CSV table of C-alpha atoms in Angstrom, one decimal:
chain,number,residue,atom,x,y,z
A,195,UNK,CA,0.0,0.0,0.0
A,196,UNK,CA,1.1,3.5,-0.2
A,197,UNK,CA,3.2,5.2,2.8
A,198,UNK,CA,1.5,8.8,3.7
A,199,UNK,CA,3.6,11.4,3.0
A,200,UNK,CA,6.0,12.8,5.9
A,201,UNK,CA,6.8,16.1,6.7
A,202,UNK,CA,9.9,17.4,5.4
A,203,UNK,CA,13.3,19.0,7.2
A,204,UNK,CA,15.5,21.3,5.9
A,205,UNK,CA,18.6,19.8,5.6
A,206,UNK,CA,22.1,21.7,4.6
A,207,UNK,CA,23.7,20.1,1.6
A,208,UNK,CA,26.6,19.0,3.6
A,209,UNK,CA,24.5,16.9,5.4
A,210,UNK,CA,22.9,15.2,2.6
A,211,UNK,CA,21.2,12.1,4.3
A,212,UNK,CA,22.6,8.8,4.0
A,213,UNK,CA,20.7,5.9,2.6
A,214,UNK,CA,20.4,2.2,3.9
A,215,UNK,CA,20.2,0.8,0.5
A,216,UNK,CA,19.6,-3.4,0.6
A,217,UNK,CA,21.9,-4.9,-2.2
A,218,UNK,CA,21.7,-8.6,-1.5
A,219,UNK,CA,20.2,-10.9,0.2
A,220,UNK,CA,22.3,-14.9,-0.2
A,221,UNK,CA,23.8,-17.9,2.0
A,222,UNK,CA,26.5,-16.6,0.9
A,223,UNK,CA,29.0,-13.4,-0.3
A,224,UNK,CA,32.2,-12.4,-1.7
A,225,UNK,CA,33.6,-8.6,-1.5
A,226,UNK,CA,36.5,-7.7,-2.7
A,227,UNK,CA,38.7,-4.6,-3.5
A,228,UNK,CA,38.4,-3.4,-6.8
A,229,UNK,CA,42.9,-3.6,-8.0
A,230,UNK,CA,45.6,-3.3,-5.6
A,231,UNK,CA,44.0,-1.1,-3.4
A,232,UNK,CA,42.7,-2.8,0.1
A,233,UNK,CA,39.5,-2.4,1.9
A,234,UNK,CA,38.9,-1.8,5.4
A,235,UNK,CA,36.8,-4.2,7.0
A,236,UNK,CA,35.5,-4.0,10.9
A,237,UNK,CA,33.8,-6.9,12.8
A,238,UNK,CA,36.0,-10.1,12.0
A,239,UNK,CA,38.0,-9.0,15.1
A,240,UNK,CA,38.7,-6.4,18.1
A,241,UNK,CA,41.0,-4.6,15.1
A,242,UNK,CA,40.4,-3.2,11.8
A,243,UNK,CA,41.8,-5.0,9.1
A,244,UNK,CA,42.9,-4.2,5.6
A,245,UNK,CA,41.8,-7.0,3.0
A,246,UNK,CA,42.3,-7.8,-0.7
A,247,UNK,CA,38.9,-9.9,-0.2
A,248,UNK,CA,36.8,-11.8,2.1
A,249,UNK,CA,34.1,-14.5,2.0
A,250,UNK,CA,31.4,-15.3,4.0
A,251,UNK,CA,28.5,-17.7,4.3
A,252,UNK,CA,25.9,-19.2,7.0
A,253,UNK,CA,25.8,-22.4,7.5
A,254,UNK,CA,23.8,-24.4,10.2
A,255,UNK,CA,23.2,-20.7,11.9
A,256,UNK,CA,26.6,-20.0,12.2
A,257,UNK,CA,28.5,-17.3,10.2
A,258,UNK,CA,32.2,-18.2,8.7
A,259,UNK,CA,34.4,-16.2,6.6
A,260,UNK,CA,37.8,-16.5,5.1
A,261,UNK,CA,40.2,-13.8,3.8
A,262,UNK,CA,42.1,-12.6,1.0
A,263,UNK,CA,40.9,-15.8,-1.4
A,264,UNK,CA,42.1,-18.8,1.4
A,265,UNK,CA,39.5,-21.0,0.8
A,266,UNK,CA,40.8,-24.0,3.1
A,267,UNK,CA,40.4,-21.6,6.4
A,268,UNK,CA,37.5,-20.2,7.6
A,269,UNK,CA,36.6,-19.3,10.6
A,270,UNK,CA,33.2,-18.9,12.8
A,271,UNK,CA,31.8,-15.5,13.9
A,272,UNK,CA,29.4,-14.9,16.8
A,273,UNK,CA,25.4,-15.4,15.4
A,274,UNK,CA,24.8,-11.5,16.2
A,275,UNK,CA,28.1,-10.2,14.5
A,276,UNK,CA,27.8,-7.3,12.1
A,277,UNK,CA,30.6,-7.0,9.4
A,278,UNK,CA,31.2,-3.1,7.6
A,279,UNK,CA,33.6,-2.9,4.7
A,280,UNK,CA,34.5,0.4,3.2
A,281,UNK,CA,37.2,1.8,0.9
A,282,UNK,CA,38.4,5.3,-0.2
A,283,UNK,CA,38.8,4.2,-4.1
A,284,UNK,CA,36.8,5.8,-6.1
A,285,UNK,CA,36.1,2.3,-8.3
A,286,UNK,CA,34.1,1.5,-5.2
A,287,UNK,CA,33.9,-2.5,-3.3
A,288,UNK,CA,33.1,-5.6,-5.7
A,289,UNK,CA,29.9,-7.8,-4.2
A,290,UNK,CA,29.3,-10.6,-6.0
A,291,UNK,CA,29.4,-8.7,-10.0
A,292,UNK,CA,28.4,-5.5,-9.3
A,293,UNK,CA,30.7,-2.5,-7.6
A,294,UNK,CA,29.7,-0.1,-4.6
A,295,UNK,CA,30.4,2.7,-3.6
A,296,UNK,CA,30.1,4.3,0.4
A,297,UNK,CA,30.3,1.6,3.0
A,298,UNK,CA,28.6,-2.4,3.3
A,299,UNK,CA,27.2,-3.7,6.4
A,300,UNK,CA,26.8,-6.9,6.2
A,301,UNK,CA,24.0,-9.2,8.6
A,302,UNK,CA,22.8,-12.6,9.2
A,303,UNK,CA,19.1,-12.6,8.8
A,304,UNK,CA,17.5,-16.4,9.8
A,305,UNK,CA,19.7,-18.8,7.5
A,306,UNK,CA,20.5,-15.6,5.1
A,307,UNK,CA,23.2,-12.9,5.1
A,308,UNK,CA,21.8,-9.5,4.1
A,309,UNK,CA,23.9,-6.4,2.7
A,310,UNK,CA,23.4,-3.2,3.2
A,311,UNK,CA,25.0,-0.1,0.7
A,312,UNK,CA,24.8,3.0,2.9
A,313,UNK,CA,25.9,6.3,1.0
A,314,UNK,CA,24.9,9.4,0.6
A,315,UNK,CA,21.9,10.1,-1.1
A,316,UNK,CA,23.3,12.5,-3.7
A,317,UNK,CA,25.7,9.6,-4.7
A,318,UNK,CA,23.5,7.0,-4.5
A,319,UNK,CA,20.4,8.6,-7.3
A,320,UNK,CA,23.5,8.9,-9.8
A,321,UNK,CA,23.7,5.4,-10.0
A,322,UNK,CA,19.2,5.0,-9.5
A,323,UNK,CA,18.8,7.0,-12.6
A,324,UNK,CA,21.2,5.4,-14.8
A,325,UNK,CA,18.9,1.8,-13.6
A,326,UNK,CA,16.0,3.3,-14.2
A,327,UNK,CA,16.4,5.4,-17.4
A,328,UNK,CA,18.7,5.1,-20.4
A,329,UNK,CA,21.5,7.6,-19.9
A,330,UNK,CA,20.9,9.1,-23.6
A,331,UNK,CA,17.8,10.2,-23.1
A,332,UNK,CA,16.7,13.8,-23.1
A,333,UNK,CA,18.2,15.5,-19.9
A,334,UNK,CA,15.1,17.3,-18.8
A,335,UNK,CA,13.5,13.2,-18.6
A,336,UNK,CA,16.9,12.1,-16.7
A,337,UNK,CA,16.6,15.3,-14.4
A,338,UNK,CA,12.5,14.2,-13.6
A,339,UNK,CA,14.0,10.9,-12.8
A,340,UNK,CA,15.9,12.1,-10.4
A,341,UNK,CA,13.9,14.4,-8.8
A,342,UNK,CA,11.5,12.1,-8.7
A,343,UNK,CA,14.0,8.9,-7.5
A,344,UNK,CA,15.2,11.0,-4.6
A,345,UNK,CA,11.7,12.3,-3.4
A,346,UNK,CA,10.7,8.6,-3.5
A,347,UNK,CA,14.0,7.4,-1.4
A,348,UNK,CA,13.6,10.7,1.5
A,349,UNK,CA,10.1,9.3,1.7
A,350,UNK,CA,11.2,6.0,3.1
A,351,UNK,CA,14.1,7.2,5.0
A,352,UNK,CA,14.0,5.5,8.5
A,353,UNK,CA,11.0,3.9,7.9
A,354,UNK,CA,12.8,0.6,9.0
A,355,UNK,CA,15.1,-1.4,11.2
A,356,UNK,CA,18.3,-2.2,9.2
A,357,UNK,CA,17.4,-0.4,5.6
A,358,UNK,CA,15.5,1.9,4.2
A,359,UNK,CA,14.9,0.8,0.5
A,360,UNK,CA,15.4,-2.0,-1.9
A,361,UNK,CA,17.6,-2.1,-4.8
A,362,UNK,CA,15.0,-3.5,-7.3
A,363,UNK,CA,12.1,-2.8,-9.3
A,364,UNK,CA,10.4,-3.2,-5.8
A,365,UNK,CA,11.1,0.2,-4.7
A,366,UNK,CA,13.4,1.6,-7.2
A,367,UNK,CA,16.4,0.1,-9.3
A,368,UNK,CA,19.8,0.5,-7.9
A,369,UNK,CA,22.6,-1.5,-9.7
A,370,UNK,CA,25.6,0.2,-8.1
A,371,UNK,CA,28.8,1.9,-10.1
A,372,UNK,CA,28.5,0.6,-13.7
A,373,UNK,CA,25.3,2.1,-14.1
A,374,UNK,CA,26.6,5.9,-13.2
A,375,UNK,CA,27.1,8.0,-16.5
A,376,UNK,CA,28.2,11.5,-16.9
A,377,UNK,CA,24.2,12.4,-18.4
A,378,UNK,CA,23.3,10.9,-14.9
A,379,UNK,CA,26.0,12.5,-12.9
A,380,UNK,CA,24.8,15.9,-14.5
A,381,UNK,CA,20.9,15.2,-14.1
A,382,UNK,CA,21.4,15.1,-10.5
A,383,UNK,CA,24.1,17.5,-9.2
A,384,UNK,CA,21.8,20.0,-11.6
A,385,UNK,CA,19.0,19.2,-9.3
A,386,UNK,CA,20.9,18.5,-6.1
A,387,UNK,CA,18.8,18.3,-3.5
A,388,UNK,CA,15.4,19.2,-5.5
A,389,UNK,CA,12.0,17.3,-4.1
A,390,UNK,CA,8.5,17.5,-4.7
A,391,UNK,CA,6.0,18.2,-2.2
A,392,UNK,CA,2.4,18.7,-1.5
A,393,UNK,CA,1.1,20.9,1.4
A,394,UNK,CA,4.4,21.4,2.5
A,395,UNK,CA,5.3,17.3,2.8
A,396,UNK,CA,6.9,14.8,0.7
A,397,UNK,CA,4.9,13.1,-2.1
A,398,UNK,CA,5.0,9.6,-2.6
A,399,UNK,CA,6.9,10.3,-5.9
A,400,UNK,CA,5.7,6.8,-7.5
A,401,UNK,CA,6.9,5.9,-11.3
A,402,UNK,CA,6.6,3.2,-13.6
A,403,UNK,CA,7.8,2.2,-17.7
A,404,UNK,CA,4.9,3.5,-19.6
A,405,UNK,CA,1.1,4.0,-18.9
A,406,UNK,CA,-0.3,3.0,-21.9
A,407,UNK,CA,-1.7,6.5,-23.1
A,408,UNK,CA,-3.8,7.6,-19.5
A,409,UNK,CA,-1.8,7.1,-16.1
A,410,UNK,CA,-4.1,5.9,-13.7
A,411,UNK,CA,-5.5,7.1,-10.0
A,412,UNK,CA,-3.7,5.8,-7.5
A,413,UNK,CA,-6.7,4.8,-5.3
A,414,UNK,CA,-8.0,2.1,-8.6
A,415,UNK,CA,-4.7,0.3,-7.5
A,416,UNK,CA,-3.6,0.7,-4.4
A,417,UNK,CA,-5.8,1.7,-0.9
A,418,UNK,CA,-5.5,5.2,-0.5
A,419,UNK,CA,-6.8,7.7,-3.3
A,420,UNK,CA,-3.9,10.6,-3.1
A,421,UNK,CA,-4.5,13.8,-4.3
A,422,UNK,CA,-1.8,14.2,-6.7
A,423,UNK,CA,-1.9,10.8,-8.0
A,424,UNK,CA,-4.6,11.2,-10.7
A,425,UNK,CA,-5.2,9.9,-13.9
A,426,UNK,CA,-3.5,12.2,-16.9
A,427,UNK,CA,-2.8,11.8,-20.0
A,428,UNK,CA,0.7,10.3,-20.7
A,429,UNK,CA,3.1,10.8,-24.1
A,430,UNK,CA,4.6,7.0,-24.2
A,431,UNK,CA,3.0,6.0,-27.7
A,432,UNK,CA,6.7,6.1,-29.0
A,433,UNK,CA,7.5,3.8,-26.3
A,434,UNK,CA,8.4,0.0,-28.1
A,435,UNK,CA,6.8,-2.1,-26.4
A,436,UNK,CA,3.7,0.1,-26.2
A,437,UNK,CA,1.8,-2.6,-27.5
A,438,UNK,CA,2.1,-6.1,-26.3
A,439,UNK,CA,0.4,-9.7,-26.1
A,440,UNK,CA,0.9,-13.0,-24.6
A,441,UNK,CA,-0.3,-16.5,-25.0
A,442,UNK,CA,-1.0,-18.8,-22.0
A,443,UNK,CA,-1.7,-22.3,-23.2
A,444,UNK,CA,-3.2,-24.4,-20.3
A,445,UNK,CA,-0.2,-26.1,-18.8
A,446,UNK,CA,1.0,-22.6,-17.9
A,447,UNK,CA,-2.5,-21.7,-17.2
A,448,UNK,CA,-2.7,-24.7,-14.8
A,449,UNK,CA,0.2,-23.3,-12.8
A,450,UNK,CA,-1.1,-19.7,-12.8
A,451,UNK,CA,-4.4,-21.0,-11.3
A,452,UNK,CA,-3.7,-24.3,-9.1
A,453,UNK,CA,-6.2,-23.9,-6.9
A,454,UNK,CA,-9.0,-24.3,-9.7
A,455,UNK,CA,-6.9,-26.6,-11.6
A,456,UNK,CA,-6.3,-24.4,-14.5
A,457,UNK,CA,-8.6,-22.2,-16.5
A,458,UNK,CA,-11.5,-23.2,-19.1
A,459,UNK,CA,-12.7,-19.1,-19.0
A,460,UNK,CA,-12.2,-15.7,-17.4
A,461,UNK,CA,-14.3,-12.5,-17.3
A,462,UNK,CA,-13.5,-9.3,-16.4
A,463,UNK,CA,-16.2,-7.8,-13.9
A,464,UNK,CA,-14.5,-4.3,-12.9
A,465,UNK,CA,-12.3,-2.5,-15.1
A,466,UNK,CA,-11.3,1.6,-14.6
A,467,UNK,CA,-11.9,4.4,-17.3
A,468,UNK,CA,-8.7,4.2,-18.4
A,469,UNK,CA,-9.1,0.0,-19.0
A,470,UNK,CA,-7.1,-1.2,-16.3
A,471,UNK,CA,-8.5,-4.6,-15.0
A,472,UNK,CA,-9.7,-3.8,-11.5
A,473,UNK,CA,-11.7,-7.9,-10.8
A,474,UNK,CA,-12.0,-10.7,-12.6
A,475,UNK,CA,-13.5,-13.9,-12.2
A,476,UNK,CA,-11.8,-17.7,-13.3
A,477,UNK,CA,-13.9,-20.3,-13.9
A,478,UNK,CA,-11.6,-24.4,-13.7
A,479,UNK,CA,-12.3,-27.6,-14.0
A,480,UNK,CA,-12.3,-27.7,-9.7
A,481,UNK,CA,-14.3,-24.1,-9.0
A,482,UNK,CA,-14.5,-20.3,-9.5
A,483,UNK,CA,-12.1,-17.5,-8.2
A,484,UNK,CA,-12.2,-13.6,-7.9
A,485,UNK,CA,-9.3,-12.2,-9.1
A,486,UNK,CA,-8.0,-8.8,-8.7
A,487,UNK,CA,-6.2,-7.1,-12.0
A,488,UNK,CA,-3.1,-7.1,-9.7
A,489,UNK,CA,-3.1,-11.0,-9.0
A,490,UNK,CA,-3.4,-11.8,-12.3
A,491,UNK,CA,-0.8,-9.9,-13.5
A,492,UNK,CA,1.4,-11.1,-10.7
A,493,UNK,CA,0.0,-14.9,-11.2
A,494,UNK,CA,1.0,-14.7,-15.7
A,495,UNK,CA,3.4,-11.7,-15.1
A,496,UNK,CA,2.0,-9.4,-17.4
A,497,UNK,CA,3.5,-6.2,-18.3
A,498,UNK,CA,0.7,-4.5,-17.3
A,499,UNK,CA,-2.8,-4.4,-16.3
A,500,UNK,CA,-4.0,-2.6,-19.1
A,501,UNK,CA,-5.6,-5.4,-21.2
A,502,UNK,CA,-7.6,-7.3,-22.8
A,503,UNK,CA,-8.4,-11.2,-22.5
A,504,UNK,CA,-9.8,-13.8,-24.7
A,505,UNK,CA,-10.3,-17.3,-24.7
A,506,UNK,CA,-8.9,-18.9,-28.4
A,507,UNK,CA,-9.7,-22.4,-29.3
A,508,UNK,CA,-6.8,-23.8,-31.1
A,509,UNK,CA,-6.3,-28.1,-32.2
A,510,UNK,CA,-4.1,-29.7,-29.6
A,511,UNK,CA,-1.0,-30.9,-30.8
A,512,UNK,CA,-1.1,-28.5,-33.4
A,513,UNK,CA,-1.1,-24.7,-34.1
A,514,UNK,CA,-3.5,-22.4,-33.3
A,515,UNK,CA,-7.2,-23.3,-34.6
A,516,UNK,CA,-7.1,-20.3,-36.6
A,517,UNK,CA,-4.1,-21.3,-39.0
A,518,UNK,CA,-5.9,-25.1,-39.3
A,519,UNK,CA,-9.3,-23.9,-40.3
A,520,UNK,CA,-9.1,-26.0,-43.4
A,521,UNK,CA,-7.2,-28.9,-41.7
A,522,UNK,CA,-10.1,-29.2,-38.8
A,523,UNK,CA,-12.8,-28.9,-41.8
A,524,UNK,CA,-11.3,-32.0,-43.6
A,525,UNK,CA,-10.8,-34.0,-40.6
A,526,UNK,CA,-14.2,-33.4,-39.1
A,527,UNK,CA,-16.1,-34.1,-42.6
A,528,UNK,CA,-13.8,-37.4,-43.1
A,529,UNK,CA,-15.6,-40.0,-40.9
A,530,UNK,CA,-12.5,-42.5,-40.7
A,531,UNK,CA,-10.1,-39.8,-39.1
A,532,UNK,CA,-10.8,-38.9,-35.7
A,533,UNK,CA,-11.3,-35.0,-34.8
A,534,UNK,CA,-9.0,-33.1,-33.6
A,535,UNK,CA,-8.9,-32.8,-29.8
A,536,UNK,CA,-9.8,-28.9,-29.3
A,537,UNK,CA,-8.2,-26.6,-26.4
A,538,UNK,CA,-7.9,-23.3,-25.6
A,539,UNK,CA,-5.3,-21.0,-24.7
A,540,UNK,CA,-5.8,-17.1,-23.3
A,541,UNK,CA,-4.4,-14.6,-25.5
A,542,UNK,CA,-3.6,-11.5,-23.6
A,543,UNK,CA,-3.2,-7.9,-25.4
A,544,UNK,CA,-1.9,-5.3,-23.8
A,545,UNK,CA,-0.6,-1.4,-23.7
A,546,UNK,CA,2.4,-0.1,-21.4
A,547,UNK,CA,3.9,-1.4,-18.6
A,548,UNK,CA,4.2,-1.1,-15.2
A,549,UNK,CA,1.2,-0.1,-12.2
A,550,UNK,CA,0.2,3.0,-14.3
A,551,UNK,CA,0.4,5.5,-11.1
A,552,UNK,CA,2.7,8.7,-11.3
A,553,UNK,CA,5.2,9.7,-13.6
A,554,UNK,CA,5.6,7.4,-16.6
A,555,UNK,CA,9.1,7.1,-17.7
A,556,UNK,CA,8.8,6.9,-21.3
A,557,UNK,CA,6.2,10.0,-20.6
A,558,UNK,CA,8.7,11.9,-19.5
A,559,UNK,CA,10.8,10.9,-22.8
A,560,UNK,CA,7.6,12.1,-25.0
A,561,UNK,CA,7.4,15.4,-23.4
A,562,UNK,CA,11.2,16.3,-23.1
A,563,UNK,CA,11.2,15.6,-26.6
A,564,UNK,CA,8.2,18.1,-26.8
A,565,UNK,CA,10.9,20.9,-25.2
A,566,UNK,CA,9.2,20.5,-21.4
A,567,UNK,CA,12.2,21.2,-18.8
A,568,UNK,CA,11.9,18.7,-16.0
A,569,UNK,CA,9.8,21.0,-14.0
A,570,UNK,CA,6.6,21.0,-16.3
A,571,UNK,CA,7.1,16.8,-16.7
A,572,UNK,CA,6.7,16.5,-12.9
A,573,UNK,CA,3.6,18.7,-12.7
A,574,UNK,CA,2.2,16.9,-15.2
A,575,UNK,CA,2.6,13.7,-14.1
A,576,UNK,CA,2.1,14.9,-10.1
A,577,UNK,CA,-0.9,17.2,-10.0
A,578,UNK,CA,-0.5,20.7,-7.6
A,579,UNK,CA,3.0,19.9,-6.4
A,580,UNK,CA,5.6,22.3,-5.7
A,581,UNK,CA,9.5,21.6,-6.3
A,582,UNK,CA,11.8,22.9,-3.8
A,583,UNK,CA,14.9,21.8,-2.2
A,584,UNK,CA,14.8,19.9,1.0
C-alpha cells in the first residue's frame, strides 16, 4: 500500500542524508577490493583489518568467513556479528558482480546474510537514474527521474530497522557503479537536492515504464486515493513495447491457477476508465475464483494491467485453430479420421507497462522531446505539487 507522506526538514547540503540501500540478500558473499587497493573491514575482530577480499556464508546458523581468497580456512563468527567494509577508491567494493560505492554492512538474517550499501543520497540517485532510465535520453527526462527517485527514497528514509529501501524494481532500481554516467552525474548534481511536495510534505513520488496512453488514480490500484496521484494523459506512444500480447496455453494456465486446476474461461467484472483490470473472475475444472487485476498480473506476469483477455480455441497438438481452419474442416467431414482434440489458450493484449500510477518514464521521454524542462514533466505527471529543495 502507499506510505502517507512525511513532513519534510530542511537539511544543509553538507549533510545530505545517508541511505540504507539493501543490495543482496544470499547464503552466501564475496567482497573484494576493486585492483591493488585494500579495503577496510570491521567486525571479524577487536582490530580493523585491511583486505584484498573476504568470503562469507551461513551455515547451520553460524557465520564463517575466510580472507584474502584462502578458501581451506574459515573461521566462525558470533550469530549476532555485524561485518562493515569500506574503501576510499573511487572504483568502489566488488559484491558478488556489481561495484559499490560508500560503506557495506553486512547481517545474518534467519539462515540468510543480508547487505546493506549506505551512501549518501546525492551519490546514490547517480547510479538509481542510470537503472532506471537510459542515460541518452533527453536530460530534462533524466533530471525528472531524479527528482523524482530522490523524493521517492527521503520518503522511506527511517521507515525501518536495518534499511531503508530496496535495490529492485520493488522500490526503485539500484545496480551500483556501472550504471553511473556523466548524463546521470549531470541530471542530478543540476537538481541536487530538489524534491516535490504537497502541502508542505513529501509526495510519494511513484513511477513506472509506460502507462499505456492515461496514467491511472492511484486509489484504482492501491488503498489510498492521493490527491496528486490522478489519472493524466501520458506521451509514451513512442515507447516499443507500447503494444504487447501473450499466450497462456493451459499447462502454464494450470500453474497460474492451481487452486481451480487451470482455466476453461475468465471474465472481467470491474475494469477503470482508463481499462485497467480492477476484478475478474476464473472459472476451472475444480471451482470459480475472484481475481483482482493485480493478482493476475502477478499470477502470468503481465507487463501491465491494461488489457484485454480472450479465450482462443486452437487443435491440440497443433497450431493455433485459426491457421488449421481447413485442416479441422477435412478432418471433421472425413468420418475414418478422428477430430482433432480442441483446447484453448488465453491470449492477452496489452498497452504499457508497469502499475500505471505517477510519472511514466517513457512519458517523460515524449514530453522532453516536446521541449518541457523537467519541472513541467513533474507537474504533469504529479498534479498541484511544488519543487523545492529539502
Amino acid at each position: 500500500s502507499l506510505a502517507f507522506a512525511c513532513p519534510i526538514v530542511p537539511v544543509l547540503a553538507s549533510q545530505a542524508p545517508v541511505m540504507r540501500v539493501l543490495v543482496k540478500e544470499s547464503s552466501h558473499f564475496r567482497i573484494r577490493a576493486d585492483k591493488r587497493n585494500l579495503m577496510s573491514v570491521k567486525g571479524l575482530s577487536s582490530e580493523r583489518k585491511k583486505l584484498s577480499s573476504l568470503s562469507l556464508r551461513v551455515k547451520n546458523g553460524s557465520i564463517f568467513f575466510s580472507i584474502d581468497n584462502n578458501a581451506t580456512r574459515w573461521s566462525s563468527l558470533p550469530l549476532r556479528s555485524s561485518i562493515r567494509v569500506w574503501s576510499f577508491d573511487p572504483r568502489g567494493i566488488w559484491l558478488g558482480n556489481r561495484r559499490y560505492r560508500g560503506e557495506l554492512r553486512i547481517f545474518r538474517k534467519d539462515q540468510k546474510l543480508i547487505a546493506i550499501n549506505h551512501l549518501g543520497i546525492e551519490k546514490y540517485l547517480i547510479s538509481v537514474v542510470g537503472s532506471e532510465m537510459p542515460n541518452d535520453w533527453p536530460i530534462a527526462a533524466l533530471r525528472a527521474q531524479a527528482v523524482a527517485a530522490r523524493t521517492y527514497a527521503l520518503n522511506r528514509l527511517g521507515k525501518r530497522e536495518l534499511f531503508d529501501i530496496n535495490s529492485t524494481e520493488t522500490s526503485q532500481v539500484y545496480l551500483g557503479v556501472e550504471s553511473e554516467t556523466k548524463s546521470t552525474k549531470k541530471a542530478v548534481n543540476s537538481t541536487r537536492s530538489l524534491v516535490i511536495l504537497h502541502q508542505g510534505k513529501l509526495i510519494n513520488a511513484v513511477f513506472h515504464s509506460s502507462s499505456g496512453g492515461q496514467t491511472e488514480h492511484s486509489g484504482l490500484v492501491w488503498k489510498y486515493q492521493l490527491p496528486y496521484l490522478v489519472s493524466v494523459r501520458d506521451y509514451d506512444q513512442h515507447n516499443p513495447k507500447f503494444r504487447w500480447s501473450n499466450k497462456f496455453f493451459p499447462a502454464e494456465l494450470k500453474q497460474a491457477f492451481p487452486e481451480i486446476g487451470g482455466l476453461n474461461s475468465i471474465r472481467v467484472l470491474r475494469s477503470s476508465k482508463t481499462g485497467r483490470i480492477l476484478t475478474t473472475k476464473a472459472y476451472g475444472p475444480k471451482g470459480q475464483l475472484m481475481i483482482t487485476g493485480i493478482d493476475l498480473r502477478q499470477r502470468l506476469k503481465l507487463k501491465s494491467t491494461l488489457a484485454k483477455l480472450q479465450m482462443v480455441p486452437y487443435l491440440k497438438f497443433s497450431q493455433p485453430l485459426q491457421n488449421n481452419v481447413n485442416q479441422y474442416n477435412q478432418q471433421k467431414s472425413n468420418s475414418s479420421v478422428p477430430p482433432a482434440q480442441r483446447d484453448y489458450f488465453l491470449l492477452v493484449k496489452g498497452r504499457g507497462g508497469g502499475h500505471g500510477v505517477g510519472m511514466s518514464q517513457w512519458g517523460a521521454n515524449g514530453l522532453a522531446q516536446k521541449g518541457a524542462d523537467f519541472r513541467k514533466i513533474l507537474r504533469h505527471y504529479y498534479r498541484g505539487v511544488k519543487i523545492r529543495p529539502y
